[in-house]
Amino acid sequence: MIRIAIAGVAGRMGKTLVQAVADRADDARVAAGTTLADDPQAGQDIGLIAGTGMLQVAASTSLDSCADSFDVLIDFTSPAATLTHLNACRRQKKAMVIGTTGFTAEQKQQISDAANDIPIVFAPNMSAGVNVSLRLLALAAKALGDDVDIEIVETHHRHKKDAPSGTALRMGEVIADALGRNLDDVAVYGREGISEERDRKTIGFATIRAGDVVGDHTVIFAGNGERLEITHKASSRMTFASGAVRAAIWLGDRSPGLYSIDDVLGL
């Protein structure tokens, strides 16, 4: 039985994660959770906060204060909060699943450094479908090569702060790697005004923030006379939450290291 802690239990994703763990009652349980210090729900039962029923576990405002209660932390909060939790897990020798997006290169390096001491699954998207689509994107990029224009379009709810999404950026990285390019050199983030015609070696990104869309990603490979589109649409946050819980259970007996969802899925 893996004892799981959830960061930000009062948030949209935090509540969904509590529900996802509750669905795995045979091999995992919610053992701890955190809220912001000024959250009115701090100290309340995590199950009541998430709407799953009483769990007899109170939400804490400090991860260190409940470190003895859990084995793995799942974190989908914000870059700054995640790094604070990362340092706490590193001190306490606790495993961590990180689904937060929007990290800088320097912040990603901090995660890599922490993986020398604790096991970490770090992925911008915990969905099995998305990670299968990454394999398809690499295949399409290698097959179509320089004969197509490549554009990535992503849509998320109006509350999402980082853009493009971590998943869209990961898709771009996979495609660029397959083509022997560096994404930093070829990425184009939005188009405006009058400029030269499109450079075929570039990879374009378009971002939409609207309504309550959980997450849609489409990669377009457009050539002369035909167009291939690979799309993934998430209709529920439970998709990501279930993947994260699966990763937390998988981490239960792992050695320190930085792992991906590919590792969890055996890809």
PDB file of C-alpha atoms in Angstrom:
ATOM      1  CA  MET A   1       0.000   0.000   0.000  1.00  0.00           C
ATOM      2  CA  ILE A   2       1.665   3.202  -1.213  1.00  0.00           C
ATOM      3  CA  ARG A   3       1.071   6.213   1.009  1.00  0.00           C
ATOM      4  CA  ILE A   4       0.539   9.218  -1.273  1.00  0.00           C
ATOM      5  CA  ALA A   5       0.692  12.914  -0.429  1.00  0.00           C
ATOM      6  CA  ILE A   6      -0.930  15.469  -2.723  1.00  0.00           C
ATOM      7  CA  ALA A   7       0.216  19.061  -3.023  1.00  0.00           C
ATOM      8  CA  GLY A   8      -2.529  21.649  -3.343  1.00  0.00           C
ATOM      9  CA  VAL A   9      -5.481  19.485  -2.341  1.00  0.00           C
ATOM     10  CA  ALA A  10      -7.878  22.455  -2.492  1.00  0.00           C
ATOM     11  CA  GLY A  11      -7.155  23.154  -6.166  1.00  0.00           C
ATOM     12  CA  ARG A  12      -8.913  21.732  -9.216  1.00  0.00           C
ATOM     13  CA  MET A  13      -6.199  19.192  -9.948  1.00  0.00           C
ATOM     14  CA  GLY A  14      -5.582  18.457  -6.277  1.00  0.00           C
ATOM     15  CA  LYS A  15      -9.193  17.423  -5.745  1.00  0.00           C
ATOM     16  CA  THR A  16      -9.081  15.222  -8.843  1.00  0.00           C
ATOM     17  CA  LEU A  17      -5.898  13.551  -7.582  1.00  0.00           C
ATOM     18  CA  VAL A  18      -7.571  12.746  -4.265  1.00  0.00           C
ATOM     19  CA  GLN A  19     -10.409  11.117  -6.190  1.00  0.00           C
ATOM     20  CA  ALA A  20      -7.964   9.176  -8.369  1.00  0.00           C
ATOM     21  CA  VAL A  21      -6.160   7.763  -5.343  1.00  0.00           C
ATOM     22  CA  ALA A  22      -9.483   6.849  -3.753  1.00  0.00           C
ATOM     23  CA  ASP A  23     -10.254   4.808  -6.878  1.00  0.00           C
ATOM     24  CA  ARG A  24      -7.096   2.744  -6.208  1.00  0.00           C
ATOM     25  CA  ALA A  25      -8.075   1.686  -2.704  1.00  0.00           C
ATOM     26  CA  ASP A  26      -6.407  -1.715  -3.172  1.00  0.00           C
ATOM     27  CA  ASP A  27      -2.835  -0.424  -3.594  1.00  0.00           C
ATOM     28  CA  ALA A  28      -2.715   3.268  -2.647  1.00  0.00           C
ATOM     29  CA  ARG A  29      -4.206   5.708  -0.156  1.00  0.00           C
ATOM     30  CA  VAL A  30      -4.161   9.428   0.516  1.00  0.00           C
ATOM     31  CA  ALA A  31      -1.891   9.798   3.521  1.00  0.00           C
ATOM     32  CA  ALA A  32      -1.185  13.541   3.487  1.00  0.00           C
ATOM     33  CA  GLY A  33      -1.864  16.733   1.574  1.00  0.00           C
ATOM     34  CA  THR A  34      -1.079  20.419   1.611  1.00  0.00           C
ATOM     35  CA  THR A  35      -2.865  23.722   1.129  1.00  0.00           C
ATOM     36  CA  LEU A  36      -1.657  27.316   1.134  1.00  0.00           C
ATOM     37  CA  ALA A  37      -1.133  28.735   4.615  1.00  0.00           C
ATOM     38  CA  ASP A  38      -3.962  31.258   4.153  1.00  0.00           C
ATOM     39  CA  ASP A  39      -6.422  28.789   2.630  1.00  0.00           C
ATOM     40  CA  PRO A  40      -9.612  28.602   4.718  1.00  0.00           C
ATOM     41  CA  GLN A  41      -9.683  24.835   4.156  1.00  0.00           C
ATOM     42  CA  ALA A  42      -6.311  24.281   5.841  1.00  0.00           C
ATOM     43  CA  GLY A  43      -6.672  21.749   8.624  1.00  0.00           C
ATOM     44  CA  GLN A  44      -9.872  20.289   7.201  1.00  0.00           C
ATOM     45  CA  ASP A  45     -10.244  16.656   6.204  1.00  0.00           C
ATOM     46  CA  ILE A  46      -8.778  16.116   2.722  1.00  0.00           C
ATOM     47  CA  GLY A  47     -11.626  13.822   1.711  1.00  0.00           C
ATOM     48  CA  LEU A  48     -14.223  16.443   2.584  1.00  0.00           C
ATOM     49  CA  ILE A  49     -12.280  19.079   0.636  1.00  0.00           C
ATOM     50  CA  ALA A  50     -12.212  16.836  -2.438  1.00  0.00           C
ATOM     51  CA  GLY A  51     -15.756  15.569  -2.038  1.00  0.00           C
ATOM     52  CA  THR A  52     -14.800  11.900  -1.650  1.00  0.00           C
ATOM     53  CA  GLY A  53     -15.967  11.480   1.950  1.00  0.00           C
ATOM     54  CA  MET A  54     -14.069  11.535   5.231  1.00  0.00           C
ATOM     55  CA  LEU A  55     -10.466  10.204   4.965  1.00  0.00           C
ATOM     56  CA  GLN A  56      -9.344  11.040   8.509  1.00  0.00           C
ATOM     57  CA  VAL A  57      -6.398  12.984   7.055  1.00  0.00           C
ATOM     58  CA  ALA A  58      -6.127  16.725   7.667  1.00  0.00           C
ATOM     59  CA  ALA A  59      -4.710  19.132   5.093  1.00  0.00           C
ATOM     60  CA  SER A  60      -1.408  20.583   6.245  1.00  0.00           C
ATOM     61  CA  THR A  61       0.235  23.893   5.386  1.00  0.00           C
ATOM     62  CA  SER A  62       3.740  22.396   5.539  1.00  0.00           C
ATOM     63  CA  LEU A  63       5.081  19.330   3.795  1.00  0.00           C
ATOM     64  CA  ASP A  64       7.789  18.848   6.428  1.00  0.00           C
ATOM     65  CA  SER A  65       5.166  18.571   9.164  1.00  0.00           C
ATOM     66  CA  CYS A  66       3.574  15.498   7.534  1.00  0.00           C
ATOM     67  CA  ALA A  67       6.709  13.905   6.034  1.00  0.00           C
ATOM     68  CA  ASP A  68       6.471  10.813   8.234  1.00  0.00           C
ATOM     69  CA  SER A  69       3.010  10.071   6.841  1.00  0.00           C
ATOM     70  CA  PHE A  70       3.746   9.495   3.123  1.00  0.00           C
ATOM     71  CA  ASP A  71       6.023   7.704   0.670  1.00  0.00           C
ATOM     72  CA  VAL A  72       5.426   9.660  -2.559  1.00  0.00           C
ATOM     73  CA  LEU A  73       4.310  13.232  -3.245  1.00  0.00           C
ATOM     74  CA  ILE A  74       2.271  14.111  -6.346  1.00  0.00           C
ATOM     75  CA  ASP A  75       2.633  17.772  -7.323  1.00  0.00           C
ATOM     76  CA  PHE A  76       0.706  19.685 -10.013  1.00  0.00           C
ATOM     77  CA  THR A  77       0.963  23.133  -8.401  1.00  0.00           C
ATOM     78  CA  SER A  78       3.246  25.918  -9.689  1.00  0.00           C
ATOM     79  CA  PRO A  79       6.983  26.003 -10.479  1.00  0.00           C
ATOM     80  CA  ALA A  80       7.874  27.945  -7.326  1.00  0.00           C
ATOM     81  CA  ALA A  81       5.725  25.787  -5.033  1.00  0.00           C
ATOM     82  CA  THR A  82       6.920  22.576  -6.669  1.00  0.00           C
ATOM     83  CA  LEU A  83      10.565  23.482  -6.122  1.00  0.00           C
ATOM     84  CA  THR A  84       9.839  24.216  -2.451  1.00  0.00           C
ATOM     85  CA  HIS A  85       8.205  20.802  -2.162  1.00  0.00           C
ATOM     86  CA  LEU A  86      11.107  19.244  -4.075  1.00  0.00           C
ATOM     87  CA  ASN A  87      13.580  20.527  -1.500  1.00  0.00           C
ATOM     88  CA  ALA A  88      11.429  19.134   1.303  1.00  0.00           C
ATOM     89  CA  CYS A  89      11.186  15.721  -0.381  1.00  0.00           C
ATOM     90  CA  ARG A  90      14.929  15.727  -0.943  1.00  0.00           C
ATOM     91  CA  ARG A  91      15.557  16.427   2.745  1.00  0.00           C
ATOM     92  CA  GLN A  92      13.091  13.768   3.827  1.00  0.00           C
ATOM     93  CA  LYS A  93      14.126  11.204   1.164  1.00  0.00           C
ATOM     94  CA  LYS A  94      10.637  10.985  -0.310  1.00  0.00           C
ATOM     95  CA  ALA A  95       9.814  10.082  -3.917  1.00  0.00           C
ATOM     96  CA  MET A  96       8.014  12.618  -6.092  1.00  0.00           C
ATOM     97  CA  VAL A  97       5.767  12.746  -9.167  1.00  0.00           C
ATOM     98  CA  ILE A  98       5.919  16.151 -10.860  1.00  0.00           C
ATOM     99  CA  GLY A  99       3.244  17.157 -13.358  1.00  0.00           C
ATOM    100  CA  THR A 100       3.733  20.908 -12.978  1.00  0.00           C
ATOM    101  CA  THR A 101       4.602  22.817 -16.165  1.00  0.00           C
ATOM    102  CA  GLY A 102       6.180  26.191 -16.921  1.00  0.00           C
ATOM    103  CA  PHE A 103       9.658  25.500 -15.526  1.00  0.00           C
ATOM    104  CA  THR A 104      12.690  27.400 -16.791  1.00  0.00           C
ATOM    105  CA  ALA A 105      15.789  25.513 -17.931  1.00  0.00           C
ATOM    106  CA  GLU A 106      17.460  26.369 -14.621  1.00  0.00           C
ATOM    107  CA  GLN A 107      14.504  25.048 -12.638  1.00  0.00           C
ATOM    108  CA  LYS A 108      14.499  21.825 -14.652  1.00  0.00           C
ATOM    109  CA  GLN A 109      18.157  21.425 -13.743  1.00  0.00           C
ATOM    110  CA  GLN A 110      17.228  21.659 -10.057  1.00  0.00           C
ATOM    111  CA  ILE A 111      14.839  18.750 -10.574  1.00  0.00           C
ATOM    112  CA  SER A 112      17.558  16.742 -12.325  1.00  0.00           C
ATOM    113  CA  ASP A 113      19.968  17.460  -9.472  1.00  0.00           C
ATOM    114  CA  ALA A 114      17.426  16.313  -6.864  1.00  0.00           C
ATOM    115  CA  ALA A 115      17.003  13.035  -8.759  1.00  0.00           C
ATOM    116  CA  ASN A 116      20.512  12.108  -7.637  1.00  0.00           C
ATOM    117  CA  ASP A 117      19.037  11.671  -4.154  1.00  0.00           C
ATOM    118  CA  ILE A 118      15.389  10.659  -4.679  1.00  0.00           C
ATOM    119  CA  PRO A 119      13.327   8.921  -7.388  1.00  0.00           C
ATOM    120  CA  ILE A 120      11.314  11.389  -9.480  1.00  0.00           C
ATOM    121  CA  VAL A 121       8.843  10.945 -12.324  1.00  0.00           C
ATOM    122  CA  PHE A 122       8.794  14.257 -14.209  1.00  0.00           C
ATOM    123  CA  ALA A 123       6.489  14.685 -17.197  1.00  0.00           C
ATOM    124  CA  PRO A 124       4.535  17.609 -18.656  1.00  0.00           C
ATOM    125  CA  ASN A 125       1.635  15.261 -19.330  1.00  0.00           C
ATOM    126  CA  MET A 126       0.745  12.106 -17.401  1.00  0.00           C
ATOM    127  CA  SER A 127      -1.754  10.833 -19.976  1.00  0.00           C
ATOM    128  CA  ALA A 128      -0.956   7.465 -21.549  1.00  0.00           C
ATOM    129  CA  GLY A 129      -2.572   8.668 -24.775  1.00  0.00           C
ATOM    130  CA  VAL A 130      -0.354  11.741 -24.997  1.00  0.00           C
ATOM    131  CA  ASN A 131       2.777   9.707 -24.429  1.00  0.00           C
ATOM    132  CA  VAL A 132       1.757   7.240 -27.139  1.00  0.00           C
ATOM    133  CA  SER A 133       1.143  10.224 -29.438  1.00  0.00           C
ATOM    134  CA  LEU A 134       4.717  11.388 -28.842  1.00  0.00           C
ATOM    135  CA  ARG A 135       5.910   8.128 -30.358  1.00  0.00           C
ATOM    136  CA  LEU A 136       3.624   8.681 -33.341  1.00  0.00           C
ATOM    137  CA  LEU A 137       4.925  12.215 -33.784  1.00  0.00           C
ATOM    138  CA  ALA A 138       8.530  11.026 -33.893  1.00  0.00           C
ATOM    139  CA  LEU A 139       7.571   8.419 -36.501  1.00  0.00           C
ATOM    140  CA  ALA A 140       5.719  10.974 -38.627  1.00  0.00           C
ATOM    141  CA  ALA A 141       8.549  13.480 -38.414  1.00  0.00           C
ATOM    142  CA  LYS A 142      11.143  10.938 -39.512  1.00  0.00           C
ATOM    143  CA  ALA A 143       8.968   9.690 -42.380  1.00  0.00           C
ATOM    144  CA  LEU A 144       7.934  13.093 -43.714  1.00  0.00           C
ATOM    145  CA  GLY A 145      11.192  14.894 -42.994  1.00  0.00           C
ATOM    146  CA  ASP A 146      11.714  18.251 -44.670  1.00  0.00           C
ATOM    147  CA  ASP A 147       8.794  17.821 -47.086  1.00  0.00           C
ATOM    148  CA  VAL A 148       6.163  19.308 -44.774  1.00  0.00           C
ATOM    149  CA  ASP A 149       5.437  22.366 -42.660  1.00  0.00           C
ATOM    150  CA  ILE A 150       4.894  21.520 -38.992  1.00  0.00           C
ATOM    151  CA  GLU A 151       2.539  23.461 -36.723  1.00  0.00           C
ATOM    152  CA  ILE A 152       1.422  22.697 -33.168  1.00  0.00           C
ATOM    153  CA  VAL A 153      -1.923  24.045 -31.949  1.00  0.00           C
ATOM    154  CA  GLU A 154      -2.953  23.706 -28.310  1.00  0.00           C
ATOM    155  CA  THR A 155      -6.071  24.770 -26.410  1.00  0.00           C
ATOM    156  CA  HIS A 156      -6.549  24.919 -22.647  1.00  0.00           C
ATOM    157  CA  HIS A 157      -8.935  26.453 -20.115  1.00  0.00           C
ATOM    158  CA  ARG A 158      -8.817  30.149 -19.389  1.00  0.00           C
ATOM    159  CA  HIS A 159      -7.075  29.629 -16.017  1.00  0.00           C
ATOM    160  CA  LYS A 160      -3.892  28.048 -17.424  1.00  0.00           C
ATOM    161  CA  LYS A 161      -1.007  30.464 -16.975  1.00  0.00           C
ATOM    162  CA  ASP A 162       1.922  29.054 -18.982  1.00  0.00           C
ATOM    163  CA  ALA A 163       1.952  29.131 -22.770  1.00  0.00           C
ATOM    164  CA  PRO A 164       2.621  27.197 -24.854  1.00  0.00           C
ATOM    165  CA  SER A 165       1.667  24.247 -22.696  1.00  0.00           C
ATOM    166  CA  GLY A 166       4.355  21.906 -21.419  1.00  0.00           C
ATOM    167  CA  THR A 167       2.835  19.162 -23.550  1.00  0.00           C
ATOM    168  CA  ALA A 168       3.025  21.284 -26.712  1.00  0.00           C
ATOM    169  CA  LEU A 169       6.655  22.094 -25.998  1.00  0.00           C
ATOM    170  CA  ARG A 170       7.424  18.426 -25.414  1.00  0.00           C
ATOM    171  CA  MET A 171       5.780  17.575 -28.729  1.00  0.00           C
ATOM    172  CA  GLY A 172       7.986  20.174 -30.386  1.00  0.00           C
ATOM    173  CA  GLU A 173      11.087  18.738 -28.735  1.00  0.00           C
ATOM    174  CA  VAL A 174      10.255  15.220 -29.896  1.00  0.00           C
ATOM    175  CA  ILE A 175       9.698  16.380 -33.472  1.00  0.00           C
ATOM    176  CA  ALA A 176      12.840  18.526 -33.514  1.00  0.00           C
ATOM    177  CA  ASP A 177      14.944  15.672 -32.130  1.00  0.00           C
ATOM    178  CA  ALA A 178      13.585  13.306 -34.777  1.00  0.00           C
ATOM    179  CA  LEU A 179      14.615  15.802 -37.475  1.00  0.00           C
ATOM    180  CA  GLY A 180      18.012  16.572 -35.995  1.00  0.00           C
ATOM    181  CA  ARG A 181      17.037  20.119 -35.103  1.00  0.00           C
ATOM    182  CA  ASN A 182      17.265  22.167 -31.899  1.00  0.00           C
ATOM    183  CA  LEU A 183      13.816  23.403 -30.881  1.00  0.00           C
ATOM    184  CA  ASP A 184      15.266  26.615 -29.461  1.00  0.00           C
ATOM    185  CA  ASP A 185      16.581  27.443 -32.936  1.00  0.00           C
ATOM    186  CA  VAL A 186      13.478  26.599 -34.976  1.00  0.00           C
ATOM    187  CA  ALA A 187      10.463  27.347 -32.760  1.00  0.00           C
ATOM    188  CA  VAL A 188       8.138  30.177 -33.809  1.00  0.00           C
ATOM    189  CA  TYR A 189       5.677  31.264 -31.111  1.00  0.00           C
ATOM    190  CA  GLY A 190       2.776  32.981 -32.831  1.00  0.00           C
ATOM    191  CA  ARG A 191       2.733  34.923 -36.102  1.00  0.00           C
ATOM    192  CA  GLU A 192       1.819  38.559 -36.636  1.00  0.00           C
ATOM    193  CA  GLY A 193       2.293  41.193 -39.287  1.00  0.00           C
ATOM    194  CA  ILE A 194       4.068  40.934 -42.612  1.00  0.00           C
ATOM    195  CA  SER A 195       7.256  38.915 -42.853  1.00  0.00           C
ATOM    196  CA  GLU A 196       9.107  36.612 -45.174  1.00  0.00           C
ATOM    197  CA  GLU A 197       7.418  33.405 -46.288  1.00  0.00           C
ATOM    198  CA  ARG A 198       7.481  30.494 -43.885  1.00  0.00           C
ATOM    199  CA  ASP A 199      10.784  28.687 -43.369  1.00  0.00           C
ATOM    200  CA  ARG A 200      10.031  24.981 -43.734  1.00  0.00           C
ATOM    201  CA  LYS A 201      12.539  24.079 -41.018  1.00  0.00           C
ATOM    202  CA  THR A 202      10.628  26.024 -38.391  1.00  0.00           C
ATOM    203  CA  ILE A 203       8.092  24.492 -35.990  1.00  0.00           C
ATOM    204  CA  GLY A 204       5.171  26.803 -35.271  1.00  0.00           C
ATOM    205  CA  PHE A 205       3.168  27.054 -32.047  1.00  0.00           C
ATOM    206  CA  ALA A 206      -0.327  28.505 -31.644  1.00  0.00           C
ATOM    207  CA  THR A 207      -1.934  28.890 -28.228  1.00  0.00           C
ATOM    208  CA  ILE A 208      -5.633  29.222 -27.354  1.00  0.00           C
ATOM    209  CA  ARG A 209      -6.924  29.915 -23.832  1.00  0.00           C
ATOM    210  CA  ALA A 210     -10.705  29.727 -23.531  1.00  0.00           C
ATOM    211  CA  GLY A 211     -13.519  28.389 -21.388  1.00  0.00           C
ATOM    212  CA  ASP A 212     -13.065  25.134 -19.518  1.00  0.00           C
ATOM    213  CA  VAL A 213     -11.128  23.113 -22.117  1.00  0.00           C
ATOM    214  CA  VAL A 214      -9.103  20.486 -20.249  1.00  0.00           C
ATOM    215  CA  GLY A 215      -6.476  20.120 -22.960  1.00  0.00           C
ATOM    216  CA  ASP A 216      -6.427  19.678 -26.754  1.00  0.00           C
ATOM    217  CA  HIS A 217      -3.253  19.275 -28.837  1.00  0.00           C
ATOM    218  CA  THR A 218      -3.007  18.944 -32.613  1.00  0.00           C
ATOM    219  CA  VAL A 219       0.195  18.629 -34.622  1.00  0.00           C
ATOM    220  CA  ILE A 220      -0.164  19.405 -38.319  1.00  0.00           C
ATOM    221  CA  PHE A 221       2.231  18.006 -40.925  1.00  0.00           C
ATOM    222  CA  ALA A 222       1.215  19.938 -44.061  1.00  0.00           C
ATOM    223  CA  GLY A 223       2.733  19.161 -47.444  1.00  0.00           C
ATOM    224  CA  ASN A 224       1.715  19.833 -51.031  1.00  0.00           C
ATOM    225  CA  GLY A 225      -1.513  17.985 -51.724  1.00  0.00           C
ATOM    226  CA  GLU A 226      -1.937  16.317 -48.330  1.00  0.00           C
ATOM    227  CA  ARG A 227      -2.004  17.010 -44.620  1.00  0.00           C
ATOM    228  CA  LEU A 228      -1.501  14.688 -41.656  1.00  0.00           C
ATOM    229  CA  GLU A 229      -2.911  15.722 -38.278  1.00  0.00           C
ATOM    230  CA  ILE A 230      -2.226  13.928 -35.016  1.00  0.00           C
ATOM    231  CA  THR A 231      -4.597  15.032 -32.258  1.00  0.00           C
ATOM    232  CA  HIS A 232      -5.062  14.248 -28.597  1.00  0.00           C
ATOM    233  CA  LYS A 233      -8.053  15.581 -26.666  1.00  0.00           C
ATOM    234  CA  ALA A 234      -8.490  15.269 -22.920  1.00  0.00           C
ATOM    235  CA  SER A 235     -12.067  15.540 -21.692  1.00  0.00           C
ATOM    236  CA  SER A 236     -11.331  15.084 -17.987  1.00  0.00           C
ATOM    237  CA  ARG A 237      -8.526  15.933 -15.570  1.00  0.00           C
ATOM    238  CA  MET A 238      -8.940  12.385 -14.294  1.00  0.00           C
ATOM    239  CA  THR A 239      -6.871  11.275 -17.306  1.00  0.00           C
ATOM    240  CA  PHE A 240      -3.843  13.099 -15.922  1.00  0.00           C
ATOM    241  CA  ALA A 241      -4.598  12.255 -12.301  1.00  0.00           C
ATOM    242  CA  SER A 242      -4.881   8.520 -12.971  1.00  0.00           C
ATOM    243  CA  GLY A 243      -1.576   8.588 -14.830  1.00  0.00           C
ATOM    244  CA  ALA A 244       0.091  10.400 -11.952  1.00  0.00           C
ATOM    245  CA  VAL A 245      -1.214   7.900  -9.396  1.00  0.00           C
ATOM    246  CA  ARG A 246       0.009   5.056 -11.597  1.00  0.00           C
ATOM    247  CA  ALA A 247       3.428   6.732 -11.659  1.00  0.00           C
ATOM    248  CA  ALA A 248       3.424   7.153  -7.862  1.00  0.00           C
ATOM    249  CA  ILE A 249       2.697   3.465  -7.335  1.00  0.00           C
ATOM    250  CA  TRP A 250       5.397   2.546  -9.875  1.00  0.00           C
ATOM    251  CA  LEU A 251       7.916   4.695  -7.961  1.00  0.00           C
ATOM    252  CA  GLY A 252       7.320   2.757  -4.772  1.00  0.00           C
ATOM    253  CA  ASP A 253      10.473   0.642  -4.947  1.00  0.00           C
ATOM    254  CA  ARG A 254      12.632   2.612  -7.398  1.00  0.00           C
ATOM    255  CA  SER A 255      16.163   3.828  -6.819  1.00  0.00           C
ATOM    256  CA  PRO A 256      16.968   7.560  -7.060  1.00  0.00           C
ATOM    257  CA  GLY A 257      16.796   8.800 -10.638  1.00  0.00           C
ATOM    258  CA  LEU A 258      14.843  10.930 -13.086  1.00  0.00           C
ATOM    259  CA  TYR A 259      12.125   8.897 -14.796  1.00  0.00           C
ATOM    260  CA  SER A 260       9.559   9.635 -17.499  1.00  0.00           C
ATOM    261  CA  ILE A 261       6.075   8.341 -18.215  1.00  0.00           C
ATOM    262  CA  ASP A 262       7.702   6.189 -20.905  1.00  0.00           C
ATOM    263  CA  ASP A 263       9.444   4.349 -18.069  1.00  0.00           C
ATOM    264  CA  VAL A 264       6.184   3.941 -16.175  1.00  0.00           C
ATOM    265  CA  LEU A 265       4.376   2.663 -19.268  1.00  0.00           C
ATOM    266  CA  GLY A 266       7.237   0.364 -20.275  1.00  0.00           C
ATOM    267  CA  LEU A 267       7.706   2.135 -23.626  1.00  0.00           C
TER     268      LEU A 267
END
